[in-house]
Short mmCIF file of C-alpha atoms in Angstrom, two decimals:
data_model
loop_
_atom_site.label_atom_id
_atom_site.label_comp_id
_atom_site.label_asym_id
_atom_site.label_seq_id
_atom_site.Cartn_x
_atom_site.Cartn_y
_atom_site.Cartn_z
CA UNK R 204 -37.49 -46.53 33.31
CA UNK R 205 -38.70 -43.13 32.39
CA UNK R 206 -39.62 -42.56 29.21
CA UNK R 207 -38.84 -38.57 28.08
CA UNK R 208 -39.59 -36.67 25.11
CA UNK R 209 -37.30 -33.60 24.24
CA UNK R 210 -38.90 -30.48 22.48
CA UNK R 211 -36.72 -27.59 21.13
CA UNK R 212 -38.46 -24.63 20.42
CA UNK R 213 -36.66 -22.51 17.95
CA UNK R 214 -37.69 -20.23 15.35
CA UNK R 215 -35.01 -20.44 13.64
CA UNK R 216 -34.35 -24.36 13.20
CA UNK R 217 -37.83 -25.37 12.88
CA UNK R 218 -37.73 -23.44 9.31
CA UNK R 219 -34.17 -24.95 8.37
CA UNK R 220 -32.13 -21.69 9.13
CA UNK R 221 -29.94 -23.28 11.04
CA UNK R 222 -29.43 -26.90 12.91
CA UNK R 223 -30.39 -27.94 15.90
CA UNK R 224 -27.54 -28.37 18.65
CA UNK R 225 -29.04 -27.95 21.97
CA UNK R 226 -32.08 -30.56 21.24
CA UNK R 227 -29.52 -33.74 20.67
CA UNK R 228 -27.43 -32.55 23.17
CA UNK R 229 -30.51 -32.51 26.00
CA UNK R 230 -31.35 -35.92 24.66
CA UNK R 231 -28.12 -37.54 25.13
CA UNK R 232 -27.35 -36.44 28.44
CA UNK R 233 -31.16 -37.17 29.34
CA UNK R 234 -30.09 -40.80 28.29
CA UNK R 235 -27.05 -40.80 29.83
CA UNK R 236 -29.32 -40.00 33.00
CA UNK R 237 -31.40 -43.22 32.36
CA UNK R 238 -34.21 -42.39 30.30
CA UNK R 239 -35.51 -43.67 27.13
CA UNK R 240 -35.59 -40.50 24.95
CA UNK R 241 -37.32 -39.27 21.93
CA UNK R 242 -36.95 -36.15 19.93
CA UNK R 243 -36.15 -33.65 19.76
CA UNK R 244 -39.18 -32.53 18.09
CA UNK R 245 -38.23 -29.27 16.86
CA UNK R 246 -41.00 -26.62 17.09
CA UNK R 247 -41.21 -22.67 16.57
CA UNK R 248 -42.23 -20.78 19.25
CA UNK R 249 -45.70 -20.16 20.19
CA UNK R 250 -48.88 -21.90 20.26
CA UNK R 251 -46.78 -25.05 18.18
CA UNK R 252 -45.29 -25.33 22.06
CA UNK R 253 -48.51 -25.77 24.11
CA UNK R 254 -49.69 -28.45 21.28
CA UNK R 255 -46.43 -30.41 21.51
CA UNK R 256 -46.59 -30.57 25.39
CA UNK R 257 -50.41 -31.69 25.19
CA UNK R 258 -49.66 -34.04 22.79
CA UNK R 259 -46.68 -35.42 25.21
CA UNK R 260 -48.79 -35.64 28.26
CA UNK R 261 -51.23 -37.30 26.22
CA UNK R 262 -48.54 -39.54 24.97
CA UNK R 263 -48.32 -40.84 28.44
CA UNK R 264 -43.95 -39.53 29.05
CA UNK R 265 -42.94 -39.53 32.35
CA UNK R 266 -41.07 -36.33 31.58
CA UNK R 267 -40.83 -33.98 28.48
CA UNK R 268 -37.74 -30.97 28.85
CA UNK R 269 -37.67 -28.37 26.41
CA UNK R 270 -34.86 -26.21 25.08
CA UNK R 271 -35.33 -22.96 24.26
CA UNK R 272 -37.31 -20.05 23.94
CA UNK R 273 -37.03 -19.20 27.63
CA UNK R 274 -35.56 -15.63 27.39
CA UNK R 275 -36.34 -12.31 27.35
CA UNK R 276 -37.29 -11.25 23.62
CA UNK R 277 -40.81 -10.60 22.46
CA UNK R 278 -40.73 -14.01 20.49
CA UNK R 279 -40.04 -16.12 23.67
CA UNK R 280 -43.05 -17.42 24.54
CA UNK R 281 -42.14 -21.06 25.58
CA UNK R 282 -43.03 -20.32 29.70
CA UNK R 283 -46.49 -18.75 28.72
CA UNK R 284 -47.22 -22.01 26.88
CA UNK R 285 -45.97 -24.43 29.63
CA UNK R 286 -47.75 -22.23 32.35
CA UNK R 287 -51.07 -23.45 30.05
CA UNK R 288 -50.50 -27.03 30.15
CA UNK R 289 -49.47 -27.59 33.90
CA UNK R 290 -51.61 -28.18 36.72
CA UNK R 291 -49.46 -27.21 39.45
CA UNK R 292 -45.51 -25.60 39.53
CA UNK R 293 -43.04 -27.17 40.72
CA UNK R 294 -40.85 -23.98 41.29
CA UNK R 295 -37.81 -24.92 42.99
CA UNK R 296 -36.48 -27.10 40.06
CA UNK R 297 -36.75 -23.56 37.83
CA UNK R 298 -34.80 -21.85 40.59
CA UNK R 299 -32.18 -23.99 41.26
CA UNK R 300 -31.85 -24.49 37.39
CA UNK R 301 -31.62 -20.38 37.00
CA UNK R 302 -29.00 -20.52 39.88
CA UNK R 303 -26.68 -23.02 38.33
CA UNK R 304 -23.14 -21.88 37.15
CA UNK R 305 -24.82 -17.99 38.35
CA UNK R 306 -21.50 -16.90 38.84
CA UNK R 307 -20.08 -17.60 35.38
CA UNK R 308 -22.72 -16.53 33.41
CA UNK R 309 -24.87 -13.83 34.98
CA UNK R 310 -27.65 -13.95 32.72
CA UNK R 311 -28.94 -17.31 33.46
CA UNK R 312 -31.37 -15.40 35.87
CA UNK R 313 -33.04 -13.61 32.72
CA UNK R 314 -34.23 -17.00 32.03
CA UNK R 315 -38.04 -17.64 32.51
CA UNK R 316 -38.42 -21.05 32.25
CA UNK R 317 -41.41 -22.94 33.92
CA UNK R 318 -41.16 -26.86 35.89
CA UNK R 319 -43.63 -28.47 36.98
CA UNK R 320 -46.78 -31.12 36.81
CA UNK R 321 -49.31 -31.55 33.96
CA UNK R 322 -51.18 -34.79 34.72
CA UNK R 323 -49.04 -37.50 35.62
CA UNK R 324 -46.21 -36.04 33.71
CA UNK R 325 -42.79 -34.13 34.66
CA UNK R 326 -42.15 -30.51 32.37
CA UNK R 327 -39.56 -28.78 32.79
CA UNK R 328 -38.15 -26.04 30.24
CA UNK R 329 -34.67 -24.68 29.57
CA UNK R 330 -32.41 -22.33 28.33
CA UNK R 331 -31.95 -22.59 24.62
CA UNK R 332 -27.96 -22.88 24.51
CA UNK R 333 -25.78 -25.91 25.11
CA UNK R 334 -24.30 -24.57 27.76
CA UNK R 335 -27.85 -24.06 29.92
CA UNK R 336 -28.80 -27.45 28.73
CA UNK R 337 -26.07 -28.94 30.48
CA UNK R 338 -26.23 -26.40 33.76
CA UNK R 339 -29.89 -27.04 33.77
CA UNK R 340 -29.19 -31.06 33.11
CA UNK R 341 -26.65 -31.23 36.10
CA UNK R 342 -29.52 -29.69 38.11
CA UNK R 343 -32.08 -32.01 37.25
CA UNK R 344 -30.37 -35.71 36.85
CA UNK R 345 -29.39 -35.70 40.31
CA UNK R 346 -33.65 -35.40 41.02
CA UNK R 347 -35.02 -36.87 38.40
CA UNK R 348 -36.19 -40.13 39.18
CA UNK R 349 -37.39 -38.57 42.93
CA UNK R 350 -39.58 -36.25 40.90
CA UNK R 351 -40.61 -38.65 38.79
CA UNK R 352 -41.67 -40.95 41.29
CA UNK R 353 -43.22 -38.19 43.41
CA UNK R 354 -45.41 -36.74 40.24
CA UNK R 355 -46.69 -40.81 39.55
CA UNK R 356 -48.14 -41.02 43.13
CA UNK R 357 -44.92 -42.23 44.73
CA UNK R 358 -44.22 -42.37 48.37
CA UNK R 359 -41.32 -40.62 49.87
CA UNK R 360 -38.52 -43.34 50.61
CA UNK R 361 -37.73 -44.34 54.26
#
């Protein structure tokens, strides 16, 4: 079983402005991929990131998937965070994520979210709407317990 913890990072709904929508969303279709989830822990964006992802790893999740804070404006800060806490990149999950459903919605690309390996856990960020969550989930289910596997030591299947 993998146990994941979601993390939305939002300005906005960590101070009550507004709900969050994209957090619940990742989490169900996280379970609906097989995991044990928990979250969303809603943060603001910034150094409250980096702190929630160390305190994940530290937590011992198999995988932790953020939503949010991935774009372009001077207050999205969520792949400068990430980029502290992993040890390696895993940049072909962030690709193919950015490339998903391209052709609908252009501006997917602008989106400068970070995967990869901190410790024996999986991070991987995304886009803070529902509709990247669920491009960006139909990208990653399909991997997810490979990557998993891989990131705990796991040798490739024969």
């Amino acid at each position: 079983m993998i146990r994941a913890l979601v993390v939305t990072v939002s300005n906005r709904a960590s101070t009550g402005v507004y709900a969050d929508k994209s957090g619940p969303l990742l989490a169900s279709l996280l379970g609906e991929a097989g995991c044990v989830v928990e979250g969303p822990v809603v943060v603001p964006d910034g150094e409250a990131v980096e702190v929630a992802l160390r305190d994940g790893v530290a937590g011992g999740y198999d995988l932790i998937v953020t939503t949010g804070g991935t774009g372009l404006t001077p207050t999205d800060r969520t792949p400068e965070m990430t980029a502290r806490v992993l040890s390696r990149e895993i940049p072909g999950i962030a690709e193919a994520i950015r490339q998903a459903n391209r052709e609908k919605v252009p501006t997917s690309i602008l989106s400068r979210g970070l995967a990869g390996q901190a410790g024996n856990t999986l991070i991987v960020n995304l886009p803070g709407s529902s509709g990247g969550v669920r491009d960006g989930m139909a990208v990653l289910a399909p991997v997810l317990r490979h990557a998993v596997d891989q990131v705990r030591g796991g040798d490739h299947p024969r």
